[in-house]
Amino acid sequence: MKKLTALFDLPVLSDINVKAMVLDSRKVTQGDLFVAVKGHRFDASQFVPQAISFGASAVVLETDLENEHLNIQWQNNVPVIHYYHLSANLSALAGQFYDNPSEKLTLVGVTGTNGKTSISTLVHNMLRTLGESSAYIGTNGFGKNDAEPVYFGNTTPDVVTLHNQIGELRRDNIKNLAFEASSHAMALGRIYNVDIDVAIFTNLTHEHLDFHGDMQTYAYDKSLLFSTLGNNLSEAKYGVLNKDDSYYKVISKCLYQQEINYSIVDKTADFYAYNIKQYKEDKVFKTSFTLNSPEGTFECITNYIGNFMVSNVLAALIAVWVKGYSVEQLVAILPKLGALYGRMEILGDDLPIDIISDFAHTPDGYEKLLEATREMRKGKRTLLVTGMGGGRDISKGPLIGEIISEADYVVITTDSPRDEDVEVLMGSIEKGMTHKNYEKVWFRTDAVKRIIELSEPGDVVILASKGREDYEILQGGK
């Protein structure tokens, strides 16, 4: 329990204790502080009575009127505290409530259109292999050390949940966290007041323009991770940037802390991978490359395929390297790192077909997926499942359709259509198809069954756009 006066220096609140901060009125329990913000879809003020009926000890309510700041109204003996521009200040309040736990951990934030899950998972896996305690937060959920992750719904949680989860890690004595920092999270202030030690930029390509409007705004929102990295000048901070991306210079200009860049193209990069070769050994696809680093040149082997996975490995390696490990130590553990869950993951070594599970859901993601698998698909028939999600930027659909037409046969489906018309979602991809060897199957489970039915021994089946996610979000919910 925490004194409410720890957040609001108002003597009238001195006898009130609160257990936790809660944004969702449906999840309020006895003794909680309900936080009622004005969101994009709902104004939570309408749920205040429900929160009080569930046992909230206090409510903090967003107001747009400065003269109402910290005014208190009482409902059923529960204080409702008006807070001017609560949404913009919520991360600071949450940090204060949970005793700013991010300051006690080493945090690695990863942003970019593609690669966030792979890199954050790689950082986590490297640290675990080195014997350190670690956690990760992102698309695959919230995972601590070697435990199964718990799924929460967003790539980056809301500010209250994020601070609460970091506080949980601190209580569990876990020293490191790698998390995905989505552009939505930065635009909506979810990571304000989070003390990040290493910020990684992967790439910026066509995605989420329904939310950001244009690529310039999208780039600006991504850059917030780096422009705010210098809040705590008493500690070393690092920006790890992909020098091969066209938005590299834009992000670099926003970084005021030390930059460490990586590349598979530019020899002048701090970490440069070249001589990249893909091969198969004992039924396992591998990639080898030569690495030029500040500590010399090293030969590397990974259990992943694709040039973009080499880039991801470089980013993760740098994030761990700045903790004080030698490049030699990190190169030595690369062959020990296993497959990434639903990210360029090759399933079933003993099957008569090769099955690849991947999360590619953008034009750039599909290009990299098909490029990475081109060598293993040579001389074989390629069958591919793709889908379009509801509540997403469907303007990318025709581009995806054009790119995946490289496959011999395509089954178009949906990915969590939510409350949108499934025909419109599938049709956005269909518009870009350059051949007629495809069909539409709106439920993903049926689409996967269909592509397997169509496959023959020797084929390569690519299950794209959803990775290993085992759920759909339909109109009635998850």
XYZ file of C-alpha atoms in Angstrom:
478
model
C 0.000 0.000 0.000
C 1.090 3.563 -0.656
C 0.008 6.852 0.833
C -1.971 8.841 -1.714
C -0.128 11.948 -0.516
C 3.025 10.465 -2.055
C 1.471 11.421 -5.410
C -0.647 14.420 -4.430
C 0.541 16.736 -1.679
C -2.942 17.405 -0.389
C -3.443 17.077 3.396
C -7.072 16.069 2.955
C -5.831 12.812 1.387
C -3.434 11.924 4.217
C -5.552 9.037 5.538
C -5.998 7.335 2.167
C -3.819 4.433 1.030
C -3.847 2.903 -2.434
C -2.671 -0.518 -3.555
C -2.099 -0.128 -7.297
C -2.745 2.186 -10.227
C -5.340 0.831 -12.669
C -6.391 2.209 -16.073
C -9.157 -0.292 -16.839
C -12.203 0.184 -14.609
C -13.152 -3.471 -15.139
C -9.926 -4.549 -13.419
C -10.285 -2.330 -10.353
C -10.194 -4.150 -7.021
C -10.490 -3.023 -3.417
C -7.957 -0.311 -2.573
C -6.872 0.599 -6.117
C -6.322 4.064 -7.590
C -8.406 4.330 -10.763
C -6.801 6.521 -13.431
C -9.413 8.006 -15.771
C -7.745 9.431 -18.874
C -9.199 10.755 -22.110
C -8.137 8.208 -24.694
C -8.513 8.004 -28.460
C -11.599 5.805 -28.233
C -13.060 6.435 -24.770
C -13.191 9.101 -22.121
C -12.710 7.033 -18.981
C -14.590 9.555 -16.841
C -17.772 7.668 -17.719
C -16.391 4.615 -15.885
C -15.679 6.356 -12.579
C -18.905 5.096 -10.911
C -18.049 1.530 -11.939
C -14.519 1.830 -10.549
C -15.846 3.153 -7.240
C -18.392 0.353 -7.033
C -15.525 -2.139 -7.509
C -13.699 -0.713 -4.501
C -11.423 2.059 -5.758
C -9.988 4.036 -2.838
C -9.453 7.101 -5.029
C -9.799 8.327 -8.604
C -7.567 10.673 -10.573
C -9.533 12.252 -13.431
C -8.186 14.051 -16.496
C -9.267 17.647 -17.067
C -8.476 20.090 -19.850
C -8.998 23.081 -17.554
C -5.874 24.302 -15.789
C -7.837 26.004 -13.026
C -9.343 22.624 -12.055
C -5.935 21.040 -11.409
C -5.938 19.103 -8.115
C -9.515 20.074 -7.331
C -11.259 17.288 -5.411
C -14.824 16.090 -5.663
C -16.166 13.330 -3.446
C -18.317 10.490 -4.729
C -19.530 7.967 -2.136
C -16.722 9.123 0.186
C -14.138 8.467 -2.535
C -11.949 11.415 -3.653
C -12.000 12.197 -7.373
C -8.881 14.293 -8.024
C -8.900 16.439 -11.164
C -5.553 16.480 -12.929
C -4.681 18.884 -15.732
C -3.356 17.072 -18.831
C -3.193 13.760 -17.006
C -2.351 11.760 -20.147
C 0.838 13.756 -20.739
C 1.936 13.380 -17.111
C 0.796 9.831 -16.474
C 4.173 8.182 -17.041
C 5.794 10.476 -14.493
C 3.029 9.712 -11.981
C 3.300 5.975 -12.599
C 7.061 6.131 -12.201
C 6.664 8.017 -8.946
C 4.042 5.571 -7.683
C 6.230 2.539 -8.397
C 9.408 4.264 -7.107
C 10.958 4.767 -10.570
C 12.011 1.111 -10.940
C 13.595 1.572 -14.381
C 16.477 3.435 -12.745
C 17.514 0.203 -10.999
C 17.653 -1.997 -14.126
C 19.555 -1.976 -17.396
C 16.941 -1.263 -20.073
C 17.296 -1.849 -23.808
C 14.540 -0.302 -25.931
C 14.156 -1.445 -29.530
C 12.247 0.526 -32.144
C 11.737 0.215 -35.890
C 9.140 -1.093 -38.305
C 10.601 -4.588 -38.380
C 12.981 -6.555 -36.175
C 11.868 -5.353 -32.731
C 10.795 -8.765 -31.444
C 13.812 -10.561 -32.895
C 16.322 -8.131 -31.418
C 14.727 -7.836 -27.983
C 14.521 -11.638 -27.796
C 18.128 -11.980 -28.945
C 19.303 -9.543 -26.268
C 17.372 -11.507 -23.657
C 18.684 -14.866 -24.887
C 22.279 -13.628 -25.007
C 22.092 -12.368 -21.442
C 20.548 -15.620 -20.230
C 23.267 -17.610 -22.009
C 25.843 -15.434 -20.246
C 24.221 -16.236 -16.916
C 22.488 -12.906 -16.280
C 18.907 -12.424 -15.117
C 16.779 -10.891 -17.830
C 13.259 -10.212 -19.065
C 11.600 -9.026 -22.237
C 8.390 -7.220 -23.118
C 6.850 -7.094 -26.571
C 4.678 -8.760 -29.163
C 5.366 -12.201 -27.682
C 4.378 -11.041 -24.187
C 6.127 -10.432 -20.876
C 8.736 -13.052 -20.101
C 11.024 -13.337 -17.075
C 14.215 -15.368 -17.256
C 13.244 -18.775 -18.711
C 9.547 -18.722 -17.762
C 6.769 -18.839 -20.341
C 5.729 -15.294 -21.321
C 2.401 -13.774 -20.323
C 0.554 -12.023 -23.147
C -0.889 -8.544 -22.417
C -2.177 -7.282 -25.783
C 0.022 -4.384 -26.942
C 3.567 -4.428 -28.292
C 4.415 -1.826 -25.654
C 2.107 -1.848 -22.612
C 0.328 1.245 -21.327
C 2.466 3.446 -19.072
C 0.983 2.149 -15.828
C 1.412 -1.514 -16.777
C 4.947 -0.872 -18.040
C 6.084 0.753 -14.776
C 4.307 -1.969 -12.800
C 6.048 -4.714 -14.796
C 9.443 -3.063 -14.372
C 8.707 -2.760 -10.660
C 7.911 -6.463 -10.589
C 11.291 -7.197 -12.173
C 13.008 -5.075 -9.566
C 11.249 -6.956 -6.763
C 12.277 -10.249 -8.376
C 15.893 -9.021 -8.535
C 16.004 -9.254 -12.340
C 18.684 -6.895 -13.601
C 17.975 -6.504 -17.327
C 14.998 -5.773 -19.552
C 14.808 -5.709 -23.347
C 11.540 -4.285 -24.637
C 9.892 -3.273 -27.877
C 9.180 0.452 -28.133
C 6.450 0.874 -30.737
C 5.823 4.170 -32.514
C 2.327 4.231 -31.009
C 3.870 3.948 -27.546
C 6.141 6.913 -28.141
C 3.463 9.064 -29.752
C 1.120 8.327 -26.847
C 3.774 8.910 -24.173
C 3.958 5.346 -22.870
C 7.737 5.408 -22.363
C 8.133 8.907 -20.955
C 9.996 8.792 -17.644
C 11.346 5.314 -18.407
C 15.113 5.289 -17.849
C 16.490 3.595 -20.982
C 20.187 2.749 -21.215
C 20.417 1.499 -24.798
C 18.078 2.524 -27.636
C 18.172 0.506 -30.863
C 16.876 1.632 -34.261
C 16.285 -1.112 -36.832
C 14.558 0.422 -39.856
C 11.644 2.527 -41.006
C 9.348 1.357 -43.802
C 5.699 1.652 -44.846
C 3.491 0.843 -41.846
C 0.999 2.468 -39.447
C 0.306 5.420 -41.733
C -3.334 5.177 -40.675
C -2.112 6.348 -37.253
C 0.858 8.618 -38.076
C -0.453 10.090 -41.336
C 2.823 10.178 -43.272
C 6.367 8.832 -43.147
C 7.792 12.103 -41.782
C 5.521 11.980 -38.731
C 6.210 8.264 -38.367
C 9.965 8.976 -38.347
C 9.516 11.787 -35.828
C 7.587 9.543 -33.445
C 10.271 6.861 -33.741
C 12.999 9.436 -33.066
C 11.484 10.297 -29.673
C 13.174 7.223 -28.218
C 16.559 8.766 -29.037
C 15.935 12.459 -28.429
C 14.793 11.656 -24.865
C 17.611 9.203 -24.176
C 19.704 11.863 -22.444
C 17.350 12.607 -19.571
C 19.741 11.062 -17.039
C 23.165 12.509 -17.812
C 24.826 10.817 -14.842
C 24.965 7.483 -16.698
C 26.339 6.374 -20.037
C 23.635 5.988 -22.690
C 23.940 4.514 -26.155
C 22.079 4.740 -29.425
C 22.558 1.653 -31.616
C 21.621 2.543 -35.189
C 21.264 0.587 -38.429
C 23.444 2.486 -40.877
C 21.878 0.673 -43.837
C 18.431 2.211 -43.385
C 17.415 5.274 -45.389
C 16.260 7.012 -42.197
C 19.562 6.450 -40.406
C 20.705 10.088 -40.718
C 17.343 11.377 -39.491
C 17.540 9.278 -36.340
C 21.254 9.983 -35.859
C 20.615 13.734 -35.741
C 18.175 13.206 -32.867
C 20.712 11.335 -30.758
C 22.732 13.319 -28.224
C 24.369 10.356 -26.525
C 27.023 8.033 -27.921
C 26.174 6.408 -31.238
C 27.280 2.929 -32.194
C 26.194 1.880 -35.675
C 26.110 -1.380 -37.561
C 25.889 -2.423 -41.189
C 26.052 -5.269 -43.651
C 26.838 -2.814 -46.471
C 28.954 0.075 -45.146
C 32.542 -0.871 -44.296
C 32.935 2.264 -42.171
C 30.306 1.163 -39.652
C 31.422 0.457 -36.098
C 30.227 -3.135 -36.500
C 30.329 -4.395 -40.094
C 29.291 -7.888 -41.204
C 30.351 -9.222 -44.591
C 31.112 -12.470 -46.389
C 27.610 -13.629 -45.405
C 26.921 -17.243 -46.351
C 23.903 -19.470 -45.778
C 24.223 -23.239 -45.518
C 22.610 -26.344 -44.032
C 24.321 -28.542 -41.463
C 22.724 -31.546 -39.768
C 19.297 -30.486 -41.061
C 19.728 -27.009 -39.519
C 19.981 -23.898 -41.659
C 22.801 -21.616 -40.546
C 24.433 -18.357 -41.559
C 28.098 -17.505 -41.235
C 29.678 -14.067 -41.596
C 32.840 -12.127 -40.886
C 32.570 -9.316 -38.361
C 34.733 -6.215 -38.222
C 34.435 -4.627 -34.790
C 36.273 -2.154 -32.542
C 38.021 -5.182 -31.025
C 39.105 -6.802 -34.281
C 37.815 -9.264 -36.854
C 35.870 -12.408 -35.959
C 34.253 -15.319 -37.775
C 30.632 -15.801 -36.669
C 28.065 -18.593 -36.978
C 24.348 -18.254 -36.210
C 21.356 -20.576 -36.386
C 19.333 -18.050 -38.409
C 18.931 -17.321 -42.085
C 18.737 -14.083 -44.018
C 20.855 -10.945 -44.219
C 18.316 -9.068 -42.118
C 18.845 -11.569 -39.303
C 22.559 -10.818 -39.460
C 21.652 -7.147 -38.943
C 19.435 -8.104 -36.009
C 22.233 -10.147 -34.447
C 24.624 -7.190 -34.764
C 22.183 -4.856 -32.998
C 21.644 -7.289 -30.131
C 25.341 -8.044 -29.840
C 26.168 -4.334 -29.480
C 23.487 -3.856 -26.806
C 25.114 -6.574 -24.708
C 28.671 -5.515 -25.588
C 28.227 -2.061 -24.014
C 27.615 -3.811 -20.680
C 31.304 -4.714 -20.677
C 31.507 -8.084 -22.416
C 34.172 -8.595 -25.073
C 33.208 -9.143 -28.697
C 35.055 -12.471 -28.510
C 32.819 -13.612 -25.630
C 29.679 -12.673 -27.546
C 30.747 -14.257 -30.821
C 31.423 -17.482 -28.919
C 27.815 -17.769 -27.706
C 26.147 -17.047 -31.065
C 26.034 -20.736 -32.137
C 24.339 -21.566 -28.823
C 21.336 -19.313 -29.488
C 18.283 -21.251 -30.645
C 15.445 -20.402 -33.005
C 13.349 -17.316 -32.342
C 9.704 -18.062 -31.649
C 7.733 -17.293 -34.817
C 10.529 -15.242 -36.374
C 12.079 -16.915 -39.418
C 11.503 -20.145 -37.528
C 11.866 -23.368 -39.496
C 9.489 -26.008 -38.153
C 9.647 -29.800 -38.309
C 13.085 -30.968 -39.421
C 11.743 -34.429 -40.289
C 8.696 -33.354 -42.312
C 8.509 -34.001 -46.076
C 7.998 -30.250 -46.519
C 9.866 -27.244 -45.123
C 7.603 -24.994 -43.016
C 8.678 -21.469 -42.124
C 6.837 -19.389 -39.529
C 7.403 -15.640 -39.645
C 5.809 -12.408 -38.503
C 6.340 -10.503 -41.785
C 3.397 -8.119 -42.148
C 4.814 -5.149 -44.051
C 6.056 -4.815 -47.649
C 9.640 -4.560 -46.424
C 9.147 -7.545 -44.120
C 7.901 -9.708 -46.989
C 10.758 -8.633 -49.245
C 13.289 -9.613 -46.608
C 11.472 -12.886 -45.861
C 11.437 -13.967 -49.498
C 15.019 -12.835 -50.033
C 16.221 -14.737 -46.970
C 14.540 -17.970 -48.072
C 15.339 -17.734 -51.783
C 18.345 -20.019 -51.578
C 16.497 -22.744 -49.648
C 13.509 -22.433 -52.022
C 15.588 -22.788 -55.177
C 14.165 -25.555 -57.384
C 11.199 -26.044 -55.040
C 7.576 -24.936 -55.097
C 6.723 -22.123 -52.676
C 3.303 -21.928 -51.017
C 2.537 -18.946 -48.803
C -0.159 -17.864 -46.350
C -0.584 -14.134 -45.846
C -3.109 -12.044 -43.954
C -4.264 -8.494 -43.304
C -5.257 -7.354 -39.839
C -8.189 -5.184 -38.845
C -7.550 -1.752 -37.382
C -4.358 -1.485 -39.432
C -3.045 0.453 -42.416
C -4.523 -1.458 -45.361
C -2.892 0.852 -47.929
C 0.096 -1.502 -47.751
C -2.064 -4.406 -48.979
C -1.485 -4.041 -52.750
C 2.273 -3.715 -52.188
C 2.261 -6.904 -50.163
C 0.227 -8.666 -52.862
C 2.712 -7.676 -55.530
C 5.707 -8.837 -53.484
C 4.281 -12.213 -52.435
C 3.354 -12.997 -56.033
C 6.857 -14.460 -56.114
C 5.311 -17.502 -54.410
C 3.878 -20.212 -56.652
C 0.616 -20.328 -54.735
C -0.846 -17.975 -52.136
C -3.680 -18.342 -49.658
C -4.915 -14.908 -48.552
C -6.583 -14.683 -45.161
C -7.021 -12.220 -42.299
C -5.101 -11.624 -39.100
C -7.348 -10.568 -36.241
C -9.943 -8.756 -38.395
C -11.551 -7.246 -35.289
C -14.764 -5.543 -36.425
C -13.731 -4.893 -40.040
C -15.068 -6.435 -43.250
C -12.932 -9.506 -43.962
C -13.539 -9.211 -47.712
C -12.137 -5.676 -47.703
C -9.092 -6.797 -45.723
C -8.333 -9.754 -47.997
C -9.181 -7.683 -51.074
C -6.484 -5.131 -50.233
C -3.833 -7.835 -50.769
C -5.646 -9.369 -53.720
C -5.425 -6.056 -55.602
C -1.660 -6.394 -55.842
C -1.439 -10.036 -56.944
C 0.265 -10.410 -60.330
C -0.959 -13.955 -61.015
C -4.123 -15.976 -60.468
C -2.604 -18.776 -58.404
C -4.244 -17.769 -55.165
C -7.427 -18.143 -53.166
C -9.023 -16.367 -50.211
C -9.853 -18.218 -47.000
C -10.967 -15.756 -44.369
C -10.271 -17.658 -41.122
C -6.565 -18.160 -40.552
C -6.837 -21.674 -39.078
C -8.654 -22.792 -42.211
C -6.107 -20.996 -44.390
C -3.227 -22.871 -42.756
C -5.073 -26.189 -43.147
C -5.704 -25.367 -46.797
C -2.066 -24.548 -47.595
C -0.932 -27.805 -45.973
C -3.532 -29.730 -48.010
C -2.151 -28.182 -51.184
C 1.479 -28.946 -50.340
C 3.453 -31.862 -51.721
C 6.726 -33.462 -50.584
C 9.624 -31.132 -51.316
C 7.555 -27.939 -51.124
C 8.380 -24.921 -48.970
C 5.388 -23.612 -47.007
C 5.641 -20.106 -45.541
C 3.193 -19.182 -42.775
C 3.606 -15.428 -42.717
C 2.135 -12.349 -41.040
C 1.369 -13.795 -37.621
C 4.354 -15.817 -36.493
C 3.349 -18.247 -33.745
C 0.498 -16.142 -32.348
C -2.200 -18.645 -31.389
C -5.201 -16.336 -31.268
C -7.413 -14.130 -33.423
C -9.164 -10.930 -32.397
C -12.668 -10.993 -33.863
C -15.614 -8.667 -33.449
C -16.563 -10.355 -30.201
C -13.063 -10.130 -28.768
C -9.983 -12.347 -28.539
